[in-house]
Amino acid sequence: MITRGGIHWVDNIHWVDSGDTTPGDHRPAKRRPVLVIQADAFNASRLPTVVVVAITSNLARAGLPGNVLLPAAESGLPRDSVIAVTEAVTLNRYELEDPAAGRMPPHLMTQVDAGLGLALGLAPSAPAA
């Protein structure tokens, strides 16, 4: 079952490499983990798609605004990883391995929500100094 906060593996997904400067360059397709961010009301519907964000093992990306460090001990993944909130994508449900490999702990999902708000311009603006 696909639910918000679930961590699933996806085969042969192409993510745009945020470090690339050449148009059309992508990271190679391979098996990657993703985090389901779509609301459960939509996950329980007949929609054939689901919205996810990338999970990367590149720990240097933890310092980027909005990204969240995900310790392996709390995720079900084989290594520490980073939730890359600016790398959201819509996938077909059948592309996600089910059952989930793990779940985001609630305290980290709250951080992901804040990061998504920042990335999507939904977070409240900081007051002017």
PDB file of N, CA and C in Angstrom, residues 18-98:
ATOM      1  N   SER A  18      21.137  18.112 -10.380  1.00  0.00           N
ATOM      2  CA  SER A  18      21.123  19.538 -10.061  1.00  0.00           C
ATOM      3  C   SER A  18      22.503  20.179 -10.182  1.00  0.00           C
ATOM      4  N   GLY A  19      23.547  19.378 -10.359  1.00  0.00           N
ATOM      5  CA  GLY A  19      24.880  19.924 -10.546  1.00  0.00           C
ATOM      6  C   GLY A  19      25.252  20.110 -12.005  1.00  0.00           C
ATOM      7  N   ASP A  20      24.421  19.591 -12.913  1.00  0.00           N
ATOM      8  CA  ASP A  20      24.710  19.694 -14.342  1.00  0.00           C
ATOM      9  C   ASP A  20      24.459  21.105 -14.853  1.00  0.00           C
ATOM     10  N   THR A  21      25.252  21.499 -15.821  1.00  0.00           N
ATOM     11  CA  THR A  21      25.041  22.788 -16.470  1.00  0.00           C
ATOM     12  C   THR A  21      24.698  22.612 -17.934  1.00  0.00           C
ATOM     13  N   THR A  22      24.749  21.382 -18.419  1.00  0.00           N
ATOM     14  CA  THR A  22      24.449  21.099 -19.816  1.00  0.00           C
ATOM     15  C   THR A  22      22.980  20.713 -19.948  1.00  0.00           C
ATOM     16  N   PRO A  23      22.209  21.435 -20.779  1.00  0.00           N
ATOM     17  CA  PRO A  23      20.798  21.075 -20.941  1.00  0.00           C
ATOM     18  C   PRO A  23      20.645  19.622 -21.377  1.00  0.00           C
ATOM     19  N   GLY A  24      19.673  18.957 -20.769  1.00  0.00           N
ATOM     20  CA  GLY A  24      19.383  17.578 -21.151  1.00  0.00           C
ATOM     21  C   GLY A  24      20.185  16.536 -20.406  1.00  0.00           C
ATOM     22  N   ASP A  25      21.179  16.946 -19.602  1.00  0.00           N
ATOM     23  CA  ASP A  25      21.962  15.963 -18.847  1.00  0.00           C
ATOM     24  C   ASP A  25      21.142  15.448 -17.672  1.00  0.00           C
ATOM     25  N   HIS A  26      21.218  14.160 -17.447  1.00  0.00           N
ATOM     26  CA  HIS A  26      20.508  13.518 -16.359  1.00  0.00           C
ATOM     27  C   HIS A  26      21.444  12.540 -15.676  1.00  0.00           C
ATOM     28  N   ARG A  27      21.151  12.252 -14.412  1.00  0.00           N
ATOM     29  CA  ARG A  27      21.859  11.170 -13.739  1.00  0.00           C
ATOM     30  C   ARG A  27      21.433   9.867 -14.394  1.00  0.00           C
ATOM     31  N   PRO A  28      22.315   8.897 -14.456  1.00  0.00           N
ATOM     32  CA  PRO A  28      21.954   7.625 -15.086  1.00  0.00           C
ATOM     33  C   PRO A  28      20.760   6.980 -14.391  1.00  0.00           C
ATOM     34  N   ALA A  29      19.991   6.260 -15.186  1.00  0.00           N
ATOM     35  CA  ALA A  29      18.853   5.530 -14.626  1.00  0.00           C
ATOM     36  C   ALA A  29      19.377   4.369 -13.794  1.00  0.00           C
ATOM     37  N   LYS A  30      18.834   4.220 -12.610  1.00  0.00           N
ATOM     38  CA  LYS A  30      19.172   3.092 -11.756  1.00  0.00           C
ATOM     39  C   LYS A  30      18.106   2.991 -10.675  1.00  0.00           C
ATOM     40  N   ARG A  31      18.214   1.984  -9.874  1.00  0.00           N
ATOM     41  CA  ARG A  31      17.274   1.780  -8.778  1.00  0.00           C
ATOM     42  C   ARG A  31      17.548   2.824  -7.705  1.00  0.00           C
ATOM     43  N   ARG A  32      16.499   3.576  -7.336  1.00  0.00           N
ATOM     44  CA  ARG A  32      16.660   4.650  -6.359  1.00  0.00           C
ATOM     45  C   ARG A  32      15.495   4.649  -5.372  1.00  0.00           C
ATOM     46  N   PRO A  33      15.740   5.112  -4.149  1.00  0.00           N
ATOM     47  CA  PRO A  33      14.629   5.273  -3.212  1.00  0.00           C
ATOM     48  C   PRO A  33      13.943   6.624  -3.419  1.00  0.00           C
ATOM     49  N   VAL A  34      12.651   6.644  -3.128  1.00  0.00           N
ATOM     50  CA  VAL A  34      11.865   7.877  -3.185  1.00  0.00           C
ATOM     51  C   VAL A  34      10.980   7.939  -1.941  1.00  0.00           C
ATOM     52  N   LEU A  35      10.559   9.153  -1.603  1.00  0.00           N
ATOM     53  CA  LEU A  35       9.650   9.385  -0.488  1.00  0.00           C
ATOM     54  C   LEU A  35       8.313   9.853  -1.041  1.00  0.00           C
ATOM     55  N   VAL A  36       7.238   9.195  -0.646  1.00  0.00           N
ATOM     56  CA  VAL A  36       5.899   9.601  -1.072  1.00  0.00           C
ATOM     57  C   VAL A  36       5.497  10.846  -0.286  1.00  0.00           C
ATOM     58  N   ILE A  37       5.163  11.935  -1.013  1.00  0.00           N
ATOM     59  CA  ILE A  37       4.728  13.173  -0.369  1.00  0.00           C
ATOM     60  C   ILE A  37       3.265  13.485  -0.667  1.00  0.00           C
ATOM     61  N   GLN A  38       2.658  12.724  -1.544  1.00  0.00           N
ATOM     62  CA  GLN A  38       1.261  12.945  -1.916  1.00  0.00           C
ATOM     63  C   GLN A  38       0.340  12.612  -0.737  1.00  0.00           C
ATOM     64  N   ALA A  39      -0.730  13.393  -0.575  1.00  0.00           N
ATOM     65  CA  ALA A  39      -1.695  13.194   0.508  1.00  0.00           C
ATOM     66  C   ALA A  39      -2.382  11.837   0.383  1.00  0.00           C
ATOM     67  N   ASP A  40      -2.671  11.231   1.523  1.00  0.00           N
ATOM     68  CA  ASP A  40      -3.273   9.899   1.523  1.00  0.00           C
ATOM     69  C   ASP A  40      -4.665   9.863   0.901  1.00  0.00           C
ATOM     70  N   ALA A  41      -5.391  10.967   0.913  1.00  0.00           N
ATOM     71  CA  ALA A  41      -6.695  10.988   0.234  1.00  0.00           C
ATOM     72  C   ALA A  41      -6.511  10.708  -1.252  1.00  0.00           C
ATOM     73  N   PHE A  42      -5.443  11.211  -1.838  1.00  0.00           N
ATOM     74  CA  PHE A  42      -5.139  10.947  -3.246  1.00  0.00           C
ATOM     75  C   PHE A  42      -4.550   9.546  -3.417  1.00  0.00           C
ATOM     76  N   ASN A  43      -3.723   9.126  -2.459  1.00  0.00           N
ATOM     77  CA  ASN A  43      -3.139   7.783  -2.529  1.00  0.00           C
ATOM     78  C   ASN A  43      -4.210   6.700  -2.476  1.00  0.00           C
ATOM     79  N   ALA A  44      -5.300   6.961  -1.762  1.00  0.00           N
ATOM     80  CA  ALA A  44      -6.386   5.984  -1.629  1.00  0.00           C
ATOM     81  C   ALA A  44      -7.388   6.064  -2.780  1.00  0.00           C
ATOM     82  N   SER A  45      -7.201   7.034  -3.663  1.00  0.00           N
ATOM     83  CA  SER A  45      -8.135   7.226  -4.775  1.00  0.00           C
ATOM     84  C   SER A  45      -7.767   6.336  -5.961  1.00  0.00           C
ATOM     85  N   ARG A  46      -8.500   6.506  -7.038  1.00  0.00           N
ATOM     86  CA  ARG A  46      -8.230   5.730  -8.255  1.00  0.00           C
ATOM     87  C   ARG A  46      -7.161   6.375  -9.134  1.00  0.00           C
ATOM     88  N   LEU A  47      -6.571   7.467  -8.685  1.00  0.00           N
ATOM     89  CA  LEU A  47      -5.505   8.093  -9.471  1.00  0.00           C
ATOM     90  C   LEU A  47      -4.406   7.073  -9.759  1.00  0.00           C
ATOM     91  N   PRO A  48      -3.908   7.033 -10.981  1.00  0.00           N
ATOM     92  CA  PRO A  48      -2.864   6.065 -11.315  1.00  0.00           C
ATOM     93  C   PRO A  48      -1.453   6.560 -10.991  1.00  0.00           C
ATOM     94  N   THR A  49      -1.355   7.773 -10.443  1.00  0.00           N
ATOM     95  CA  THR A  49      -0.041   8.373 -10.214  1.00  0.00           C
ATOM     96  C   THR A  49       0.151   8.717  -8.744  1.00  0.00           C
ATOM     97  N   VAL A  50       1.411   8.997  -8.408  1.00  0.00           N
ATOM     98  CA  VAL A  50       1.770   9.381  -7.042  1.00  0.00           C
ATOM     99  C   VAL A  50       2.927  10.378  -7.119  1.00  0.00           C
ATOM    100  N   VAL A  51       2.910  11.381  -6.234  1.00  0.00           N
ATOM    101  CA  VAL A  51       3.959  12.403  -6.201  1.00  0.00           C
ATOM    102  C   VAL A  51       4.991  12.007  -5.148  1.00  0.00           C
ATOM    103  N   VAL A  52       6.262  12.025  -5.560  1.00  0.00           N
ATOM    104  CA  VAL A  52       7.366  11.617  -4.690  1.00  0.00           C
ATOM    105  C   VAL A  52       8.499  12.635  -4.793  1.00  0.00           C
ATOM    106  N   VAL A  53       9.429  12.558  -3.846  1.00  0.00           N
ATOM    107  CA  VAL A  53      10.683  13.309  -3.947  1.00  0.00           C
ATOM    108  C   VAL A  53      11.839  12.325  -3.895  1.00  0.00           C
ATOM    109  N   ALA A  54      12.945  12.746  -4.473  1.00  0.00           N
ATOM    110  CA  ALA A  54      14.141  11.912  -4.544  1.00  0.00           C
ATOM    111  C   ALA A  54      14.795  11.760  -3.177  1.00  0.00           C
ATOM    112  N   ILE A  55      15.412  10.618  -2.993  1.00  0.00           N
ATOM    113  CA  ILE A  55      16.283  10.370  -1.848  1.00  0.00           C
ATOM    114  C   ILE A  55      17.657  10.061  -2.426  1.00  0.00           C
ATOM    115  N   THR A  56      18.669  10.774  -1.953  1.00  0.00           N
ATOM    116  CA  THR A  56      20.024  10.609  -2.468  1.00  0.00           C
ATOM    117  C   THR A  56      20.971  10.180  -1.353  1.00  0.00           C
ATOM    118  N   SER A  57      22.011   9.463  -1.716  1.00  0.00           N
ATOM    119  CA  SER A  57      23.040   9.088  -0.738  1.00  0.00           C
ATOM    120  C   SER A  57      24.156  10.130  -0.684  1.00  0.00           C
ATOM    121  N   ASN A  58      24.034  11.196  -1.468  1.00  0.00           N
ATOM    122  CA  ASN A  58      25.021  12.272  -1.470  1.00  0.00           C
ATOM    123  C   ASN A  58      24.783  13.159  -0.250  1.00  0.00           C
ATOM    124  N   LEU A  59      25.488  12.876   0.834  1.00  0.00           N
ATOM    125  CA  LEU A  59      25.261  13.572   2.101  1.00  0.00           C
ATOM    126  C   LEU A  59      25.629  15.047   2.053  1.00  0.00           C
ATOM    127  N   ALA A  60      26.442  15.454   1.089  1.00  0.00           N
ATOM    128  CA  ALA A  60      26.779  16.873   0.948  1.00  0.00           C
ATOM    129  C   ALA A  60      25.528  17.698   0.659  1.00  0.00           C
ATOM    130  N   ARG A  61      24.504  17.062   0.096  1.00  0.00           N
ATOM    131  CA  ARG A  61      23.275  17.782  -0.250  1.00  0.00           C
ATOM    132  C   ARG A  61      22.400  18.068   0.964  1.00  0.00           C
ATOM    133  N   ALA A  62      22.770  17.524   2.120  1.00  0.00           N
ATOM    134  CA  ALA A  62      22.001  17.792   3.341  1.00  0.00           C
ATOM    135  C   ALA A  62      22.061  19.267   3.721  1.00  0.00           C
ATOM    136  N   GLY A  63      23.113  19.952   3.307  1.00  0.00           N
ATOM    137  CA  GLY A  63      23.266  21.363   3.639  1.00  0.00           C
ATOM    138  C   GLY A  63      22.487  22.309   2.751  1.00  0.00           C
ATOM    139  N   LEU A  64      21.853  21.793   1.707  1.00  0.00           N
ATOM    140  CA  LEU A  64      21.076  22.657   0.814  1.00  0.00           C
ATOM    141  C   LEU A  64      19.753  23.032   1.471  1.00  0.00           C
ATOM    142  N   PRO A  65      19.264  24.245   1.211  1.00  0.00           N
ATOM    143  CA  PRO A  65      18.034  24.708   1.861  1.00  0.00           C
ATOM    144  C   PRO A  65      16.864  23.750   1.648  1.00  0.00           C
ATOM    145  N   GLY A  66      16.219  23.397   2.748  1.00  0.00           N
ATOM    146  CA  GLY A  66      15.027  22.561   2.700  1.00  0.00           C
ATOM    147  C   GLY A  66      15.280  21.068   2.749  1.00  0.00           C
ATOM    148  N   ASN A  67      16.472  20.625   2.361  1.00  0.00           N
ATOM    149  CA  ASN A  67      16.761  19.189   2.357  1.00  0.00           C
ATOM    150  C   ASN A  67      16.850  18.649   3.779  1.00  0.00           C
ATOM    151  N   VAL A  68      16.597  17.357   3.931  1.00  0.00           N
ATOM    152  CA  VAL A  68      16.530  16.741   5.261  1.00  0.00           C
ATOM    153  C   VAL A  68      17.431  15.509   5.301  1.00  0.00           C
ATOM    154  N   LEU A  69      18.312  15.463   6.296  1.00  0.00           N
ATOM    155  CA  LEU A  69      19.171  14.295   6.514  1.00  0.00           C
ATOM    156  C   LEU A  69      18.321  13.159   7.073  1.00  0.00           C
ATOM    157  N   LEU A  70      18.483  11.979   6.493  1.00  0.00           N
ATOM    158  CA  LEU A  70      17.702  10.805   6.877  1.00  0.00           C
ATOM    159  C   LEU A  70      18.655   9.697   7.323  1.00  0.00           C
ATOM    160  N   PRO A  71      18.820   9.499   8.630  1.00  0.00           N
ATOM    161  CA  PRO A  71      19.710   8.440   9.108  1.00  0.00           C
ATOM    162  C   PRO A  71      19.189   7.054   8.713  1.00  0.00           C
ATOM    163  N   ALA A  72      20.084   6.180   8.315  1.00  0.00           N
ATOM    164  CA  ALA A  72      19.705   4.818   7.915  1.00  0.00           C
ATOM    165  C   ALA A  72      18.948   4.112   9.030  1.00  0.00           C
ATOM    166  N   ALA A  73      19.349   4.335  10.265  1.00  0.00           N
ATOM    167  CA  ALA A  73      18.717   3.665  11.399  1.00  0.00           C
ATOM    168  C   ALA A  73      17.241   4.032  11.556  1.00  0.00           C
ATOM    169  N   GLU A  74      16.827   5.146  10.953  1.00  0.00           N
ATOM    170  CA  GLU A  74      15.435   5.589  11.082  1.00  0.00           C
ATOM    171  C   GLU A  74      14.624   5.397   9.807  1.00  0.00           C
ATOM    172  N   SER A  75      15.245   4.862   8.748  1.00  0.00           N
ATOM    173  CA  SER A  75      14.563   4.870   7.449  1.00  0.00           C
ATOM    174  C   SER A  75      14.296   3.506   6.828  1.00  0.00           C
ATOM    175  N   GLY A  76      15.059   2.500   7.212  1.00  0.00           N
ATOM    176  CA  GLY A  76      14.965   1.217   6.526  1.00  0.00           C
ATOM    177  C   GLY A  76      15.856   1.146   5.297  1.00  0.00           C
ATOM    178  N   LEU A  77      16.600   2.212   5.023  1.00  0.00           N
ATOM    179  CA  LEU A  77      17.527   2.233   3.888  1.00  0.00           C
ATOM    180  C   LEU A  77      18.898   1.726   4.337  1.00  0.00           C
ATOM    181  N   PRO A  78      19.722   1.267   3.396  1.00  0.00           N
ATOM    182  CA  PRO A  78      21.015   0.688   3.772  1.00  0.00           C
ATOM    183  C   PRO A  78      22.059   1.705   4.225  1.00  0.00           C
ATOM    184  N   ARG A  79      21.843   2.986   3.952  1.00  0.00           N
ATOM    185  CA  ARG A  79      22.832   3.996   4.356  1.00  0.00           C
ATOM    186  C   ARG A  79      22.137   5.312   4.658  1.00  0.00           C
ATOM    187  N   ASP A  80      22.857   6.193   5.353  1.00  0.00           N
ATOM    188  CA  ASP A  80      22.341   7.534   5.590  1.00  0.00           C
ATOM    189  C   ASP A  80      22.069   8.187   4.242  1.00  0.00           C
ATOM    190  N   SER A  81      21.029   8.994   4.183  1.00  0.00           N
ATOM    191  CA  SER A  81      20.606   9.586   2.914  1.00  0.00           C
ATOM    192  C   SER A  81      20.084  10.993   3.150  1.00  0.00           C
ATOM    193  N   VAL A  82      19.697  11.642   2.062  1.00  0.00           N
ATOM    194  CA  VAL A  82      19.158  13.002   2.117  1.00  0.00           C
ATOM    195  C   VAL A  82      17.878  13.057   1.297  1.00  0.00           C
ATOM    196  N   ILE A  83      16.837  13.650   1.876  1.00  0.00           N
ATOM    197  CA  ILE A  83      15.602  13.909   1.149  1.00  0.00           C
ATOM    198  C   ILE A  83      15.823  15.202   0.381  1.00  0.00           C
ATOM    199  N   ALA A  84      15.746  15.132  -0.947  1.00  0.00           N
ATOM    200  CA  ALA A  84      15.981  16.288  -1.827  1.00  0.00           C
ATOM    201  C   ALA A  84      14.627  16.901  -2.201  1.00  0.00           C
ATOM    202  N   VAL A  85      14.188  17.892  -1.420  1.00  0.00           N
ATOM    203  CA  VAL A  85      12.832  18.421  -1.573  1.00  0.00           C
ATOM    204  C   VAL A  85      12.596  19.152  -2.894  1.00  0.00           C
ATOM    205  N   THR A  86      13.650  19.571  -3.563  1.00  0.00           N
ATOM    206  CA  THR A  86      13.458  20.254  -4.851  1.00  0.00           C
ATOM    207  C   THR A  86      13.359  19.277  -6.013  1.00  0.00           C
ATOM    208  N   GLU A  87      13.461  17.985  -5.729  1.00  0.00           N
ATOM    209  CA  GLU A  87      13.399  16.971  -6.788  1.00  0.00           C
ATOM    210  C   GLU A  87      12.115  16.154  -6.672  1.00  0.00           C
ATOM    211  N   ALA A  88      10.991  16.840  -6.863  1.00  0.00           N
ATOM    212  CA  ALA A  88       9.683  16.181  -6.841  1.00  0.00           C
ATOM    213  C   ALA A  88       9.331  15.729  -8.254  1.00  0.00           C
ATOM    214  N   VAL A  89       8.640  14.598  -8.341  1.00  0.00           N
ATOM    215  CA  VAL A  89       8.235  14.055  -9.638  1.00  0.00           C
ATOM    216  C   VAL A  89       6.960  13.235  -9.439  1.00  0.00           C
ATOM    217  N   THR A  90       6.160  13.161 -10.490  1.00  0.00           N
ATOM    218  CA  THR A  90       4.971  12.315 -10.481  1.00  0.00           C
ATOM    219  C   THR A  90       5.296  11.020 -11.211  1.00  0.00           C
ATOM    220  N   LEU A  91       5.030   9.896 -10.554  1.00  0.00           N
ATOM    221  CA  LEU A  91       5.299   8.578 -11.128  1.00  0.00           C
ATOM    222  C   LEU A  91       4.002   7.784 -11.220  1.00  0.00           C
ATOM    223  N   ASN A  92       4.007   6.795 -12.078  1.00  0.00           N
ATOM    224  CA  ASN A  92       2.911   5.831 -12.089  1.00  0.00           C
ATOM    225  C   ASN A  92       3.035   4.959 -10.847  1.00  0.00           C
ATOM    226  N   ARG A  93       1.908   4.630 -10.248  1.00  0.00           N
ATOM    227  CA  ARG A  93       1.922   3.800  -9.037  1.00  0.00           C
ATOM    228  C   ARG A  93       2.713   2.512  -9.221  1.00  0.00           C
ATOM    229  N   TYR A  94       2.550   1.893 -10.390  1.00  0.00           N
ATOM    230  CA  TYR A  94       3.193   0.590 -10.607  1.00  0.00           C
ATOM    231  C   TYR A  94       4.713   0.685 -10.617  1.00  0.00           C
ATOM    232  N   GLU A  95       5.265   1.899 -10.701  1.00  0.00           N
ATOM    233  CA  GLU A  95       6.718   2.062 -10.692  1.00  0.00           C
ATOM    234  C   GLU A  95       7.312   1.941  -9.287  1.00  0.00           C
ATOM    235  N   LEU A  96       6.494   2.098  -8.260  1.00  0.00           N
ATOM    236  CA  LEU A  96       6.966   2.015  -6.883  1.00  0.00           C
ATOM    237  C   LEU A  96       6.898   0.578  -6.392  1.00  0.00           C
ATOM    238  N   GLU A  97       8.021   0.075  -5.873  1.00  0.00           N
ATOM    239  CA  GLU A  97       8.013  -1.261  -5.278  1.00  0.00           C
ATOM    240  C   GLU A  97       7.145  -1.228  -4.027  1.00  0.00           C
ATOM    241  N   ASP A  98       6.303  -2.242  -3.901  1.00  0.00           N
ATOM    242  CA  ASP A  98       5.406  -2.319  -2.765  1.00  0.00           C
ATOM    243  C   ASP A  98       5.545  -3.712  -2.181  1.00  0.00           C
TER     244      ASP A  98
END
